[in-house]
Amino acid sequence: MNPGTEITMKAVLARHLGSGVLTLTLSRPEQRNALDLALAGQLAAALRECAENRDVRAVLITGSGTTFCAGDDLRATGGWRDGSYDGTPNDPRTHEHLYLTICRLMVAVPVPVIVAVNGPAVGAGLSLVCAGDYRVAADHAWFATPGLPMAHLGDVAMLSRVVGPSVATRMFLTGERVDSRQAVARGIVDRCVPVSRLHPEATRFAEELAAAPTRTIGLFKELRERAWCLGTDEALTLQDRYHHRSHHEINDARRAWEAHVSGETPLFRGD
């Protein structure tokens, strides 16, 4: 993938790589970017690929049209009712929902993942938002977990991570729509901006992170996941181990130290 190139695959996922930022745009606007097998599979594949591509130093995920993601495409999931997974957005081997795979990849990929929420994020779409490392929403966006009226559930794992179990439970039981400003207050997103500024500001921040010490961010994400729910003593011991790793394994740490001593601005290469 060459910088500045855009590839559209079956009109459901657009990719653009420039300035170290891989932008992934969910491109099923007529279906409100709902996840079918093609879109979910292509998004998972793109995240796997970027983990191996050293030119990618940040990922920006957004949606086309007026919706970020309406969750699973219900027309594509009809087979679930009779135990058939052919053509559904599921892993063909494990039958696991592919949006869960996507969340895992977003959390594990060793670069920062920014989510620009251009409109409503519902169900599995809300989980994708919560899996991002930094989340900015347009002022007209809203968030909901609508499983209860359908007598099924989801969104528990990722939503609880960012808002806590009490708020996640209230959202599930009431099905309330949380607007962007409420979402900032609850921690679902980090910022709310006018829609005209969403993509410029998200891209600018992604480019800033792409110029940062990428491997340090990757180690931070790894430590964050390993330290999650550990006791204080064990978590601090693990943190100290990763602190030493950052000194001894990351070339950008050496560059930063040399630049600090010489009074210059470090140029990070991401290694």
Coordinates of N, CA, C and O in Angstrom, one line a residue, residues 12-14 22-28 33 39 43 59-69 106 113-119 128-129 136-138 195 198-200 202-203:
V12 N -17.3 -1.3 0.2 CA -17.7 -1.4 1.6 C -16.6 -1.0 2.6 O -16.9 -0.8 3.8
L13 N -15.4 -0.9 2.2 CA -14.3 -0.4 3.0 C -13.4 0.4 2.2 O -12.8 -0.2 1.2
A14 N -13.1 1.6 2.5 CA -12.2 2.4 1.8 C -10.9 2.6 2.7 O -11.0 2.8 3.9
L22 N -3.3 5.3 8.5 CA -4.2 4.5 7.7 C -5.6 4.8 8.1 O -6.0 4.6 9.2
T23 N -6.3 5.5 7.2 CA -7.7 5.8 7.4 C -8.6 4.7 6.8 O -8.4 4.3 5.6
L24 N -9.5 4.1 7.6 CA -10.4 3.1 7.2 C -11.8 3.6 7.3 O -12.2 4.0 8.4
T25 N -12.5 3.7 6.2 CA -13.8 4.3 6.2 C -14.9 3.2 5.9 O -14.8 2.5 4.8
L26 N -15.8 3.0 6.8 CA -16.9 2.0 6.6 C -17.8 2.6 5.5 O -18.3 3.7 5.6
S27 N -18.0 1.9 4.4 CA -18.6 2.5 3.2 C -19.8 1.7 2.7 O -19.9 1.3 1.6
R28 N -20.8 1.6 3.6 CA -22.1 1.0 3.2 C -23.2 2.1 3.7 O -24.0 1.7 4.5
N33 N -23.9 1.7 7.3 CA -22.6 1.1 7.6 C -22.8 -0.1 8.5 O -21.9 -0.4 9.4
L39 N -18.1 -6.3 4.9 CA -17.5 -5.1 5.6 C -16.7 -5.6 6.9 O -15.6 -5.1 7.1
L43 N -12.7 -5.1 7.3 CA -12.1 -4.3 8.4 C -11.2 -5.1 9.2 O -10.1 -4.6 9.6
V59 N -4.0 4.5 13.2 CA -5.1 4.1 12.4 C -6.3 5.0 12.8 O -6.5 5.4 13.9
L60 N -7.0 5.5 11.7 CA -8.2 6.3 11.9 C -9.4 5.6 11.3 O -9.4 5.2 10.1
I61 N -10.4 5.3 12.1 CA -11.6 4.6 11.6 C -12.8 5.5 11.7 O -13.0 6.2 12.7
T62 N -13.5 5.6 10.6 CA -14.7 6.5 10.5 C -15.7 5.8 9.6 O -15.5 4.7 9.1
G63 N -16.9 6.5 9.5 CA -17.9 6.0 8.6 C -18.2 7.0 7.5 O -18.0 8.1 7.6
S64 N -18.8 6.5 6.4 CA -19.3 7.3 5.3 C -20.8 7.7 5.6 O -21.5 7.0 6.3
G65 N -21.2 8.7 4.9 CA -22.6 9.1 5.1 C -22.9 9.8 6.4 O -22.0 10.4 7.0
T66 N -24.1 9.5 7.0 CA -24.5 10.2 8.2 C -24.5 9.3 9.4 O -24.9 9.7 10.5
T67 N -24.1 8.0 9.3 CA -24.1 7.1 10.4 C -22.7 6.5 10.5 O -22.0 6.2 9.5
F68 N -22.2 6.3 11.7 CA -20.9 5.6 11.9 C -21.1 4.2 11.7 O -20.5 3.6 10.8
C69 N -21.9 3.5 12.5 CA -22.2 2.1 12.3 C -23.5 1.7 13.1 O -23.5 1.9 14.3
M106 N -8.4 -4.0 17.3 CA -8.2 -2.6 17.6 C -7.5 -2.4 18.9 O -6.6 -1.5 19.0
V113 N -5.2 3.9 17.8 CA -6.4 3.8 17.0 C -7.4 4.9 17.4 O -7.8 5.0 18.5
I114 N -7.6 5.8 16.4 CA -8.5 6.9 16.6 C -9.8 6.6 15.9 O -9.8 6.2 14.8
V115 N -10.9 6.8 16.6 CA -12.3 6.6 16.0 C -12.9 8.0 15.9 O -13.1 8.7 16.8
A116 N -13.3 8.3 14.6 CA -14.0 9.6 14.3 C -15.5 9.2 14.1 O -15.8 8.6 13.1
V117 N -16.3 9.5 15.1 CA -17.7 9.0 15.0 C -18.6 10.1 14.3 O -18.9 11.1 14.9
N118 N -18.9 9.8 13.1 CA -19.5 10.8 12.2 C -21.1 10.8 12.3 O -21.7 11.6 11.7
G119 N -21.6 9.9 13.1 CA -23.1 9.8 13.3 C -23.4 8.7 14.3 O -22.5 8.2 15.0
L128 N -17.3 -1.0 18.6 CA -16.2 -0.5 17.9 C -15.7 0.8 18.4 O -14.5 1.0 18.5
V129 N -16.6 1.7 18.7 CA -16.2 3.0 19.2 C -15.4 2.8 20.5 O -14.3 3.4 20.7
V136 N -13.4 10.7 19.0 CA -13.9 12.0 18.9 C -15.2 11.9 18.1 O -15.3 11.1 17.1
A137 N -16.3 12.6 18.5 CA -17.6 12.5 17.9 C -18.1 13.8 17.3 O -17.8 14.8 17.9
A138 N -18.8 13.7 16.2 CA -19.5 14.9 15.7 C -20.7 15.2 16.7 O -21.2 14.4 17.4
V195 N -19.6 18.8 13.2 CA -19.4 17.8 12.2 C -18.4 18.3 11.1 O -17.6 17.5 10.6
L198 N -15.0 17.5 12.3 CA -14.7 16.1 12.8 C -13.5 15.5 12.1 O -12.5 15.1 12.7
H199 N -13.5 15.4 10.7 CA -12.5 14.7 10.0 C -11.1 15.5 10.0 O -10.1 14.9 10.2
P200 N -11.2 16.8 9.8 CA -9.9 17.6 9.9 C -9.2 17.4 11.3 O -8.0 17.2 11.4
A202 N -9.8 15.0 13.7 CA -9.4 13.6 13.9 C -8.1 13.3 13.1 O -7.2 12.6 13.6
T203 N -8.0 13.7 11.9 CA -6.9 13.5 11.1 C -5.6 14.2 11.6 O -4.5 13.6 11.6

